[in-house]
Structure formats: C-alpha cells, structure tokens
Short mmCIF file of C-alpha atoms in Angstrom, two decimals:
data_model
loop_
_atom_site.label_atom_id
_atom_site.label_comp_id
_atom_site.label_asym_id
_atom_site.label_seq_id
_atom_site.Cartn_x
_atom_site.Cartn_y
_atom_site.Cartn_z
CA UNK A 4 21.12 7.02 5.94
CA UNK A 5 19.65 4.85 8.91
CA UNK A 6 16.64 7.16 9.03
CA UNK A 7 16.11 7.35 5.49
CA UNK A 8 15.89 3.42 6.05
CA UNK A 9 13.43 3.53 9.04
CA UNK A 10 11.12 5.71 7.30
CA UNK A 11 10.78 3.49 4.37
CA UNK A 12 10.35 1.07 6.42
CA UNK A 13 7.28 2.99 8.22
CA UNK A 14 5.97 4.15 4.90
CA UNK A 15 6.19 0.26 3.35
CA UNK A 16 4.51 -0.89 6.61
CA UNK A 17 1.40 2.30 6.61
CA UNK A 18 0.53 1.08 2.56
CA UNK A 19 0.58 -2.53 3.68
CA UNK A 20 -1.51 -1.98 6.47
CA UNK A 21 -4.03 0.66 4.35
CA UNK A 22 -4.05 -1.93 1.48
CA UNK A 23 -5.22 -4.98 3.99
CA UNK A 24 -7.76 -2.91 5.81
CA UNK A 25 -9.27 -1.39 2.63
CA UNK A 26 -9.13 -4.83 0.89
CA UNK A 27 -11.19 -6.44 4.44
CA UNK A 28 -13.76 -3.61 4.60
CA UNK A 29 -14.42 -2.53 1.01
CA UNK A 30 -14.15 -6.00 -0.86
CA UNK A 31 -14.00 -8.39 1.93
CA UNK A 32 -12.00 -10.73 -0.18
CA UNK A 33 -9.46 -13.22 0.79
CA UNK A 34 -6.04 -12.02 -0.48
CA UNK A 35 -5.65 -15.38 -2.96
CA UNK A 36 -9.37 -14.11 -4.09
CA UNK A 37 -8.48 -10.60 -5.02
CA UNK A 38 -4.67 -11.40 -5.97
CA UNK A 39 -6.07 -13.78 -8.48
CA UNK A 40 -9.23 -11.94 -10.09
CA UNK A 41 -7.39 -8.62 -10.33
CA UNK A 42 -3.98 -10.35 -12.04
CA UNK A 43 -1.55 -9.32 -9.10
CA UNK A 44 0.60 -11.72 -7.47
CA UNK A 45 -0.31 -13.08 -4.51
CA UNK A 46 3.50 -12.83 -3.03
CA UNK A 47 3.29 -9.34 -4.17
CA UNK A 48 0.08 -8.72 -2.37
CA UNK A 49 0.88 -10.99 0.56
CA UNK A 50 4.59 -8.95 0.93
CA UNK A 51 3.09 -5.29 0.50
CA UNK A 52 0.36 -5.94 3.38
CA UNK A 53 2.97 -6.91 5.34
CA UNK A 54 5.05 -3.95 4.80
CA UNK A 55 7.95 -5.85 3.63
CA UNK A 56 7.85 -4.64 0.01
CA UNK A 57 8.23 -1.61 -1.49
CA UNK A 58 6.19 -2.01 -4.55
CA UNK A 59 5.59 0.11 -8.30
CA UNK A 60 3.17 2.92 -8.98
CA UNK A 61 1.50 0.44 -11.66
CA UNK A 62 0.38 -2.34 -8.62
CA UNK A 63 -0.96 0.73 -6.62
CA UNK A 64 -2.43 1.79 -9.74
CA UNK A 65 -3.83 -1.53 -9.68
CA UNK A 66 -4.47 -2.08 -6.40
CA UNK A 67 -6.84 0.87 -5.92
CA UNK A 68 -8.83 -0.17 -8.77
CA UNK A 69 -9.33 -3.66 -7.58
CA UNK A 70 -10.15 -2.01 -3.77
CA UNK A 71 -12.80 0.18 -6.12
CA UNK A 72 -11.42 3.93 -5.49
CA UNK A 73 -9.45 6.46 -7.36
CA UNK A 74 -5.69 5.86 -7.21
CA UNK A 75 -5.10 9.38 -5.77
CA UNK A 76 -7.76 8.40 -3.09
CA UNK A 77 -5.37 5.86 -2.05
CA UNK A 78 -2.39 8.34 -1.58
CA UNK A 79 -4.78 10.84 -0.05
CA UNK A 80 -5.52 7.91 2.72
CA UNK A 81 -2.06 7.20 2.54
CA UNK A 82 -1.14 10.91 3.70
CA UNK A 83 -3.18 10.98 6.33
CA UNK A 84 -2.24 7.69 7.97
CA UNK A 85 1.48 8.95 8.04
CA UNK A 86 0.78 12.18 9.36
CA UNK A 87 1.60 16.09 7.66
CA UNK A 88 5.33 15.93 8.91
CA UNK A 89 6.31 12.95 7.64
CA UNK A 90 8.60 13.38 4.66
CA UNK A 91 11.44 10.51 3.27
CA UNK A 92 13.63 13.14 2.28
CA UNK A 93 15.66 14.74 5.01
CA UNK A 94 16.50 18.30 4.92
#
C-alpha cells in the first residue's frame, strides 16, 4: 500500500512540475493570470504545480487547452517524464 502511495505521490509531483514548466515556456503567464482567464482556481492550480493535488480529467482537460496543446499531448509528455516502467498498479 506504501508504494502505491509513493508513486502517486511521484506521479502528482511529475504533472505539477509538467503543468508549471509548460505554463512558463508556452504562455509565460503568472499562475493568478492563467488561473483567472481560463476559469480554474488558483488553489487548484497553485496545489497541482506543486504536486500536492491529485486533480480531475476535466482541469487537465482544461489545463492543456489553456497551455494551447491537445489534451493527449499532455499525457504523452506526461509518459515520458515518468519513464516506460512506471505503472501505479502493482502486479
């Protein structure tokens, strides 16, 4: 159970870290800035880029679009930060 914790803790802490570096080098918007002219919360925002949220496929849904790329672009970036092994089912 612990290391069904740990890696949703790593996978919580790769989006958060994805979502703030896309959000710096695509929009280069302040988090308020794109929390507010996309409709998300700004603790939502704030907590997922700091990988202490675990948040719903509609604010990634969201999220991409306001970061201006294809949801399943997002996951595909996603995949590759966390590596082909990593899985948060064990076996």
């Amino acid at each position: 159970m612990q290391q069904n914790d740990e890696k949703s803790i790593q996978f919580s802490k790769t989006v958060g870290e994805l979502v703030k570096e896309l959000r710096l080098t695509s929009t280069d918007k302040s988090l308020n800035k794109l929390a507010d002219e996309y409709d998300i919360s700004r603790a939502t925002l704030s907590k997922l880029e700091n990988g202490i949220h675990h948040c719903k496929f509609i604010t990634i849904w969201k999220l991409s679009e306001a970061l201006g790329i294809k949801c399943s672009e997002l996951v595909k970036m996603l995949e590759e930060k966390l590596g082909d092994d990593f899985s948060l089912i064990d076996e």
